[in-house]
Tab-separated table of C-alpha atoms in Angstrom:
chain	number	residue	atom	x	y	z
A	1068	UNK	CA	-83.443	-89.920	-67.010
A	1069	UNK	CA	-86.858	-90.783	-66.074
A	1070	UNK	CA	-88.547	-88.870	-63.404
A	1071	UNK	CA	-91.625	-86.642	-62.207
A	1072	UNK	CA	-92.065	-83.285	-60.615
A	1073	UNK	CA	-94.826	-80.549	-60.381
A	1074	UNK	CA	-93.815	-77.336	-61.900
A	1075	UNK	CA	-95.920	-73.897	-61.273
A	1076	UNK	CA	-98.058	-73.935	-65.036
A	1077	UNK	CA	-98.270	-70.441	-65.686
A	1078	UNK	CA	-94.825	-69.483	-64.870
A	1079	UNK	CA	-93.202	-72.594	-66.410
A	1080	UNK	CA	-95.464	-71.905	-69.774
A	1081	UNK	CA	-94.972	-68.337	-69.505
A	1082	UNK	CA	-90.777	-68.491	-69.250
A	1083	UNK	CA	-90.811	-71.440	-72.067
A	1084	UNK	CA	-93.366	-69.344	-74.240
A	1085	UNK	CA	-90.030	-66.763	-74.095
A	1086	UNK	CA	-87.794	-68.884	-75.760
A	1087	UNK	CA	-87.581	-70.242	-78.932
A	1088	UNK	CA	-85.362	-71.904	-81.444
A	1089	UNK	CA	-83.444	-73.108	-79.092
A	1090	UNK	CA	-82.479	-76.767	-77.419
A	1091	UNK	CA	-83.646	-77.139	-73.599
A	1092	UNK	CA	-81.972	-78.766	-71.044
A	1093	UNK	CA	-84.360	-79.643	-67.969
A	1094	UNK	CA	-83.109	-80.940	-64.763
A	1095	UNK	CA	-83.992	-81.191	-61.075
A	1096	UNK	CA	-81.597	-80.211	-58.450
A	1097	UNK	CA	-81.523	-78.547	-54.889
A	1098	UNK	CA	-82.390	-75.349	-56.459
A	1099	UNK	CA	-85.966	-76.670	-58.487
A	1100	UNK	CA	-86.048	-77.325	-62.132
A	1101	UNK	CA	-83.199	-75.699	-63.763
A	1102	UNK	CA	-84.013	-74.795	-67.058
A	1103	UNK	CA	-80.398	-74.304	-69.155
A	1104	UNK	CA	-80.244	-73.039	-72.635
A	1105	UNK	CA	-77.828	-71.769	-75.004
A	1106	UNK	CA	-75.294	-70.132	-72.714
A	1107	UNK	CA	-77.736	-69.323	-69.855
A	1108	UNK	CA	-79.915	-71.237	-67.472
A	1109	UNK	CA	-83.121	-70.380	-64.617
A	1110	UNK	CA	-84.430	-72.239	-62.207
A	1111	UNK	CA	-88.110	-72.361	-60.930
A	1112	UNK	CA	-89.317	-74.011	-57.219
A	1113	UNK	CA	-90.987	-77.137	-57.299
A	1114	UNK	CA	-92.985	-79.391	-55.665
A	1115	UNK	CA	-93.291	-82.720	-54.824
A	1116	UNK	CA	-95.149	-84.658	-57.605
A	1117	UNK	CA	-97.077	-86.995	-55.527
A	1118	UNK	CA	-98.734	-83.891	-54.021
A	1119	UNK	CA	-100.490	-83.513	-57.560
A	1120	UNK	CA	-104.213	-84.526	-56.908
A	1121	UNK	CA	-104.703	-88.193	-58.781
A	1122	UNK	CA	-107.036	-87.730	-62.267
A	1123	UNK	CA	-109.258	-90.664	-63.242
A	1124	UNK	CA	-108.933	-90.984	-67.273
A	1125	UNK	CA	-111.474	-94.020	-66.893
A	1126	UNK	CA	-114.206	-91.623	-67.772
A	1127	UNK	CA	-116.313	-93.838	-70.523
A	1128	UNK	CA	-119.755	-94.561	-69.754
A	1129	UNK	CA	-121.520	-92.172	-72.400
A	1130	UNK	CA	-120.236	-90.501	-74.966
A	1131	UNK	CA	-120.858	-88.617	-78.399
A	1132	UNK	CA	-118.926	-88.414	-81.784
A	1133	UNK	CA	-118.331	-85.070	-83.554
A	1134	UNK	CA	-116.597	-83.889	-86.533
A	1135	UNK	CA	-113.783	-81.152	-84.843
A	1136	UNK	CA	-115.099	-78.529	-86.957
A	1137	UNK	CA	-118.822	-78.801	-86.194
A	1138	UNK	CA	-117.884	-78.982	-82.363
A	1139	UNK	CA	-115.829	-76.086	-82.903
A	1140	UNK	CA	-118.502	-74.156	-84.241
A	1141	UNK	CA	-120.603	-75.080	-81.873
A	1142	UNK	CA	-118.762	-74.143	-79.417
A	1143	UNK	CA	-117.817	-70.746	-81.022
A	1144	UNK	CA	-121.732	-69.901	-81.434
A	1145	UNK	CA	-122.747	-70.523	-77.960
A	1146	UNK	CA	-120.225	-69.825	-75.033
A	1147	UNK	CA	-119.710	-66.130	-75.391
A	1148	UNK	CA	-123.069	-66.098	-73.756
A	1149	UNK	CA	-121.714	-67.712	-70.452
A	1150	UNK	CA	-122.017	-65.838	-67.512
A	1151	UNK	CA	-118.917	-64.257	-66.054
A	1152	UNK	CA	-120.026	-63.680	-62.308
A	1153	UNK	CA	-120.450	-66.516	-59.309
A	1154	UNK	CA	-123.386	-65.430	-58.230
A	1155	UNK	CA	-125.067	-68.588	-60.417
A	1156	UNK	CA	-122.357	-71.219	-60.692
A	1157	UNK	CA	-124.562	-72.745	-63.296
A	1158	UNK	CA	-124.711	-70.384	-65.645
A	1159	UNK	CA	-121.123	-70.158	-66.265
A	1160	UNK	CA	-121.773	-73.530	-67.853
A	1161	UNK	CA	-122.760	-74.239	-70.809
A	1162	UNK	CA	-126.222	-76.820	-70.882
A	1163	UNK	CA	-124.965	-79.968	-73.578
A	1164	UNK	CA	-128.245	-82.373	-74.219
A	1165	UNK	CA	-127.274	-85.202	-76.639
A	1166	UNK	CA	-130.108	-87.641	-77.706
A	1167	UNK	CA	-131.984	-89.529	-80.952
A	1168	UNK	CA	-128.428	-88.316	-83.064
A	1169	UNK	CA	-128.563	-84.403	-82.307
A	1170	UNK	CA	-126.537	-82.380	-79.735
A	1171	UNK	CA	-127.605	-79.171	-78.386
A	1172	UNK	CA	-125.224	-76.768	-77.130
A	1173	UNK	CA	-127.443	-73.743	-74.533
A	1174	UNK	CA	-125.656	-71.063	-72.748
A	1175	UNK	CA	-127.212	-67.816	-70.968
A	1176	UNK	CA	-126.112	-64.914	-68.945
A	1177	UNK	CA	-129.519	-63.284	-67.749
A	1178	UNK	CA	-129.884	-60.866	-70.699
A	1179	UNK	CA	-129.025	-62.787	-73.759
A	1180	UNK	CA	-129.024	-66.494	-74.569
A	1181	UNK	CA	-127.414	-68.777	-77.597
A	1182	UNK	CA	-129.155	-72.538	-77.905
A	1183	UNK	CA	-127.564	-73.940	-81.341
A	1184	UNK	CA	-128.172	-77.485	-82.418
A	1185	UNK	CA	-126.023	-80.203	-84.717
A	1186	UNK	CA	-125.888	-83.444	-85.959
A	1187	UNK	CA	-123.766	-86.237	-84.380
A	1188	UNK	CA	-122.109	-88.970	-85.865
A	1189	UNK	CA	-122.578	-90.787	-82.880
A	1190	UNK	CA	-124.000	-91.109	-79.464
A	1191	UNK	CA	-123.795	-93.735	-76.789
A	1192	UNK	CA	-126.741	-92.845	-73.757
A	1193	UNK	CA	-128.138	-89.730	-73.519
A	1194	UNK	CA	-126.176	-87.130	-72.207
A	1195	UNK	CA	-127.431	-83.661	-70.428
A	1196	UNK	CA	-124.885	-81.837	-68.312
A	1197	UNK	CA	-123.773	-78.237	-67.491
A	1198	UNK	CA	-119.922	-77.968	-68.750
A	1199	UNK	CA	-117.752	-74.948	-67.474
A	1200	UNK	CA	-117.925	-72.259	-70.679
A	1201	UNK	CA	-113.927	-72.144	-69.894
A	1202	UNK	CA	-113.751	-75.487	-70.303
A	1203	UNK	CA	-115.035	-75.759	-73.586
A	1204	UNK	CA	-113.021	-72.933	-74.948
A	1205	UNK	CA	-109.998	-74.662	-73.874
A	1206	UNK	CA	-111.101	-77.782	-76.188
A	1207	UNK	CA	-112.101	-75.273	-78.932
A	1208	UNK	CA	-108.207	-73.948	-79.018
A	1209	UNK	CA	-106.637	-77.618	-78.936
A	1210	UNK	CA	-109.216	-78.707	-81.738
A	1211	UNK	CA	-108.123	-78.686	-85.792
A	1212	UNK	CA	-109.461	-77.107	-88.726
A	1213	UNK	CA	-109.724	-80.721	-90.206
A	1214	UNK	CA	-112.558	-82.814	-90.193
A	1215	UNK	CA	-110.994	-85.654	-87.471
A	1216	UNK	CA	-114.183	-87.747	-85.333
A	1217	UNK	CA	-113.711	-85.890	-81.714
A	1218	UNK	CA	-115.311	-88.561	-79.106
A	1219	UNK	CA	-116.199	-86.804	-75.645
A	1220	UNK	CA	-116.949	-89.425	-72.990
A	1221	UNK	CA	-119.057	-88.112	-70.040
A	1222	UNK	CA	-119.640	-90.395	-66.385
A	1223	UNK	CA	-119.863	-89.462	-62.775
A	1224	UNK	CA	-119.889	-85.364	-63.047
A	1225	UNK	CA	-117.106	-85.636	-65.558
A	1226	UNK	CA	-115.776	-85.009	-68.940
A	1227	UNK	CA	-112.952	-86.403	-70.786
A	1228	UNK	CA	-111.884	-85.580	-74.283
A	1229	UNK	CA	-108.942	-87.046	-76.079
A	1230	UNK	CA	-106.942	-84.793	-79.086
A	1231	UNK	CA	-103.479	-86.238	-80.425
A	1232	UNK	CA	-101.676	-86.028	-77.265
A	1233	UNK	CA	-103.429	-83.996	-74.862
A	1234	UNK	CA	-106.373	-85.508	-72.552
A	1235	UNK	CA	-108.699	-82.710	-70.910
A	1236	UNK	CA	-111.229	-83.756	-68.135
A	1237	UNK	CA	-113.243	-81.646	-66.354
A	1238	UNK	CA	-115.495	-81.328	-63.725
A	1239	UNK	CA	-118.746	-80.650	-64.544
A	1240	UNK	CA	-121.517	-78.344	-62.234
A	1241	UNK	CA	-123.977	-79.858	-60.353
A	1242	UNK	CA	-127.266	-78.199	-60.243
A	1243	UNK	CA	-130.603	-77.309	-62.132
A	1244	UNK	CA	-129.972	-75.091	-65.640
A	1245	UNK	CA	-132.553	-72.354	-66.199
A	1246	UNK	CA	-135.558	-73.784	-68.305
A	1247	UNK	CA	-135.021	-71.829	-71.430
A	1248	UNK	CA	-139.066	-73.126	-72.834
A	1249	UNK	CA	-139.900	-70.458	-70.954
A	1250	UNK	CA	-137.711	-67.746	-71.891
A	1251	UNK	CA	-138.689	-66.750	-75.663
A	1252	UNK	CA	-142.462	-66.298	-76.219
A	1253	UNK	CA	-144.252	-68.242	-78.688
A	1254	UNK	CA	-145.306	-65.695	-80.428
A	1255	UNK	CA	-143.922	-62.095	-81.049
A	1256	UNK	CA	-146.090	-58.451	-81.939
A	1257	UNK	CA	-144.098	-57.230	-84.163
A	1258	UNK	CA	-141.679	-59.061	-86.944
A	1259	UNK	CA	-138.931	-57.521	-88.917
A	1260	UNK	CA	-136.572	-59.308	-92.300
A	1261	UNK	CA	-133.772	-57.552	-92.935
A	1262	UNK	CA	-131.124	-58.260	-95.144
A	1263	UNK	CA	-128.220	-60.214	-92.976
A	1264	UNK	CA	-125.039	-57.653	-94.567
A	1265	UNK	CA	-127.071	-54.626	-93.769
A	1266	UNK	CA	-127.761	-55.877	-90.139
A	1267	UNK	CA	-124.113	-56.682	-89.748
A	1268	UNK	CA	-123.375	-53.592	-90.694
Protein backbone atom coordinates (compact mmCIF):
# COMPACT_ATOMS: atom_id res chain seq x y z
CA UNK A 1 0.00 0.00 0.00
CA UNK A 2 1.33 3.26 -0.94
CA UNK A 3 1.83 5.84 1.66
CA UNK A 4 4.25 8.37 3.55
CA UNK A 5 5.23 9.03 7.10
CA UNK A 6 8.23 10.59 9.02
CA UNK A 7 9.96 8.18 11.22
CA UNK A 8 12.64 9.38 14.06
CA UNK A 9 16.21 8.44 11.79
CA UNK A 10 18.38 7.43 14.42
CA UNK A 11 16.07 5.28 16.30
CA UNK A 12 14.40 3.75 13.21
CA UNK A 13 18.16 3.01 11.73
CA UNK A 14 19.38 2.08 15.00
CA UNK A 15 16.36 -0.74 15.80
CA UNK A 16 16.60 -1.95 11.92
CA UNK A 17 20.55 -1.99 12.16
CA UNK A 18 19.47 -4.84 15.08
CA UNK A 19 17.92 -7.10 12.89
CA UNK A 20 18.96 -9.06 10.24
CA UNK A 21 18.13 -11.97 8.04
CA UNK A 22 14.93 -11.54 8.51
CA UNK A 23 11.59 -10.36 6.38
CA UNK A 24 10.00 -6.91 7.69
CA UNK A 25 6.64 -6.09 7.86
CA UNK A 26 6.05 -2.15 8.14
CA UNK A 27 2.76 -0.66 8.82
CA UNK A 28 1.11 2.47 10.22
CA UNK A 29 -1.53 2.27 12.79
CA UNK A 30 -2.83 4.21 15.94
CA UNK A 31 0.17 3.12 17.75
CA UNK A 32 3.09 4.64 14.95
CA UNK A 33 4.92 2.43 12.61
CA UNK A 34 4.73 -1.04 13.76
CA UNK A 35 7.60 -2.83 12.78
CA UNK A 36 6.63 -6.92 12.88
CA UNK A 37 9.12 -9.60 12.31
CA UNK A 38 9.48 -13.17 12.71
CA UNK A 39 7.25 -13.83 15.71
CA UNK A 40 7.62 -10.35 17.31
CA UNK A 41 6.80 -6.80 16.41
CA UNK A 42 7.70 -2.79 17.90
CA UNK A 43 6.31 0.14 17.23
CA UNK A 44 7.97 3.66 17.04
CA UNK A 45 5.86 7.33 17.19
CA UNK A 46 5.53 9.14 14.16
CA UNK A 47 4.85 12.14 12.64
CA UNK A 48 2.99 13.62 10.15
CA UNK A 49 4.90 13.53 6.79
CA UNK A 50 3.88 16.79 5.43
CA UNK A 51 5.60 18.32 8.49
CA UNK A 52 8.98 17.16 6.76
CA UNK A 53 10.61 20.49 5.50
CA UNK A 54 10.27 20.38 1.36
CA UNK A 55 14.04 19.66 -0.38
CA UNK A 56 14.69 21.24 -3.78
CA UNK A 57 16.63 18.41 -5.94
CA UNK A 58 16.67 21.13 -8.84
CA UNK A 59 20.13 22.01 -7.74
CA UNK A 60 22.06 22.18 -11.37
CA UNK A 61 23.57 25.32 -12.28
CA UNK A 62 27.40 24.34 -11.85
CA UNK A 63 28.82 21.37 -11.42
CA UNK A 64 32.10 19.15 -11.59
CA UNK A 65 32.85 15.48 -12.68
CA UNK A 66 35.06 13.17 -10.57
CA UNK A 67 36.18 9.70 -10.67
CA UNK A 68 34.63 8.21 -6.97
CA UNK A 69 37.97 7.21 -6.01
CA UNK A 70 39.88 10.45 -6.59
CA UNK A 71 36.97 12.35 -4.71
CA UNK A 72 37.29 9.90 -2.10
CA UNK A 73 40.76 10.53 -1.62
CA UNK A 74 40.36 13.80 -1.66
CA UNK A 75 38.17 13.90 0.68
CA UNK A 76 40.07 11.44 2.98
CA UNK A 77 43.32 13.81 2.75
CA UNK A 78 41.71 16.97 3.71
CA UNK A 79 38.68 16.93 6.20
CA UNK A 80 40.29 15.54 9.28
CA UNK A 81 41.61 19.04 9.46
CA UNK A 82 38.04 20.59 9.94
CA UNK A 83 37.45 22.35 12.90
CA UNK A 84 35.29 20.74 15.55
CA UNK A 85 34.16 23.90 17.64
CA UNK A 86 31.37 26.78 16.59
CA UNK A 87 33.22 29.38 17.47
CA UNK A 88 34.10 29.81 13.40
CA UNK A 89 31.20 28.24 11.54
CA UNK A 90 33.44 28.43 8.55
CA UNK A 91 36.01 26.49 9.40
CA UNK A 92 34.08 23.44 9.99
CA UNK A 93 33.82 23.58 6.21
CA UNK A 94 35.84 22.49 3.99
CA UNK A 95 36.96 25.48 1.08
CA UNK A 96 36.18 23.46 -2.67
CA UNK A 97 37.59 25.91 -5.66
CA UNK A 98 36.99 24.21 -9.06
CA UNK A 99 38.33 26.06 -12.20
CA UNK A 100 40.55 25.67 -15.75
CA UNK A 101 39.96 21.45 -15.05
CA UNK A 102 41.48 21.22 -11.37
CA UNK A 103 39.61 21.03 -8.01
CA UNK A 104 41.08 22.02 -4.82
CA UNK A 105 39.91 20.62 -1.70
CA UNK A 106 41.34 23.29 1.71
CA UNK A 107 40.39 22.62 5.21
CA UNK A 108 41.95 24.23 8.54
CA UNK A 109 41.44 24.16 12.21
CA UNK A 110 43.80 27.05 13.52
CA UNK A 111 46.88 24.86 14.09
CA UNK A 112 47.16 22.62 11.14
CA UNK A 113 45.86 22.87 7.58
CA UNK A 114 45.44 20.20 4.47
CA UNK A 115 44.99 22.04 0.78
CA UNK A 116 45.23 18.92 -1.77
CA UNK A 117 44.57 19.40 -5.44
CA UNK A 118 43.17 16.91 -8.46
CA UNK A 119 42.25 16.68 -11.80
CA UNK A 120 38.60 16.79 -13.01
CA UNK A 121 37.05 15.19 -15.75
CA UNK A 122 34.79 17.89 -15.94
CA UNK A 123 33.62 21.24 -14.84
CA UNK A 124 30.70 23.41 -15.75
CA UNK A 125 31.34 27.35 -14.09
CA UNK A 126 33.62 27.85 -11.58
CA UNK A 127 32.79 26.75 -8.35
CA UNK A 128 34.26 28.10 -4.77
CA UNK A 129 32.21 27.28 -1.70
CA UNK A 130 32.71 26.25 1.98
CA UNK A 131 30.99 22.59 2.35
CA UNK A 132 30.25 21.23 5.96
CA UNK A 133 33.48 18.67 6.67
CA UNK A 134 30.42 16.28 7.92
CA UNK A 135 28.95 16.60 4.90
CA UNK A 136 31.56 15.41 2.83
CA UNK A 137 32.35 12.46 4.98
CA UNK A 138 28.89 11.36 4.60
CA UNK A 139 29.48 11.29 0.61
CA UNK A 140 32.91 9.66 1.23
CA UNK A 141 30.99 6.52 3.07
CA UNK A 142 28.16 6.22 0.28
CA UNK A 143 30.97 6.46 -2.51
CA UNK A 144 32.58 2.99 -4.24
CA UNK A 145 35.90 1.68 -4.57
CA UNK A 146 35.21 1.66 -8.42
CA UNK A 147 36.10 4.15 -10.74
CA UNK A 148 32.14 5.42 -11.55
CA UNK A 149 32.04 9.58 -12.92
CA UNK A 150 30.53 11.23 -9.49
CA UNK A 151 28.83 14.67 -10.82
CA UNK A 152 28.27 17.23 -7.82
CA UNK A 153 26.00 20.08 -8.92
CA UNK A 154 26.34 23.27 -6.77
CA UNK A 155 23.54 26.58 -7.07
CA UNK A 156 22.06 28.93 -4.57
CA UNK A 157 24.18 27.90 -1.21
CA UNK A 158 23.64 24.30 -2.12
CA UNK A 159 24.99 20.97 -2.96
CA UNK A 160 23.51 18.01 -4.50
CA UNK A 161 25.20 14.76 -5.28
CA UNK A 162 23.57 11.76 -6.84
CA UNK A 163 25.03 7.86 -5.98
CA UNK A 164 22.81 4.79 -7.20
CA UNK A 165 19.89 5.53 -5.14
CA UNK A 166 20.65 7.95 -2.58
CA UNK A 167 20.56 11.92 -3.32
CA UNK A 168 22.50 14.09 -0.59
CA UNK A 169 22.10 17.96 -0.63
CA UNK A 170 23.42 20.14 1.65
CA UNK A 171 23.56 23.43 2.76
CA UNK A 172 26.52 25.09 2.32
CA UNK A 173 28.14 28.12 4.87
CA UNK A 174 27.98 31.46 4.01
CA UNK A 175 30.89 33.55 4.85
CA UNK A 176 34.63 34.52 4.05
CA UNK A 177 37.28 31.28 4.37
CA UNK A 178 40.62 32.18 5.94
CA UNK A 179 43.15 33.26 3.13
CA UNK A 180 45.52 30.40 3.39
CA UNK A 181 48.40 32.66 0.82
CA UNK A 182 49.15 33.93 3.85
CA UNK A 183 49.51 31.16 6.13
CA UNK A 184 52.81 29.17 4.97
CA UNK A 185 55.85 31.42 4.36
CA UNK A 186 57.54 31.49 1.16
CA UNK A 187 60.45 30.56 2.30
CA UNK A 188 61.60 28.39 5.34
CA UNK A 189 65.29 28.59 7.60
CA UNK A 190 65.82 25.43 7.95
CA UNK A 191 64.93 22.24 5.51
CA UNK A 192 64.97 18.63 6.40
CA UNK A 193 64.49 15.07 3.69
CA UNK A 194 63.82 12.27 5.42
CA UNK A 195 62.99 9.05 4.26
CA UNK A 196 58.88 8.80 4.19
CA UNK A 197 58.89 4.92 6.22
CA UNK A 198 61.22 6.27 8.80
CA UNK A 199 59.00 9.43 9.36
CA UNK A 200 55.97 7.23 9.56
CA UNK A 201 57.49 5.42 11.88
Amino acid sequence: EEGEVCVPGKLFSDFIGKLTDMELTLKTSERGLEICYSDSGSAIQTLPAEEFPEIDLTIGENSFVMKSGALKKIISETTFCCAQDDSRPVLKGCLIQAQEGMIRFTALDGYRMAVCEKNLDEIRGDIKIICPGRALTEISRMLGADEEEIEIFVQNNALRVSIENTVLTARLYEGEFVNVANIVPHEFMSEVIAERAALAE
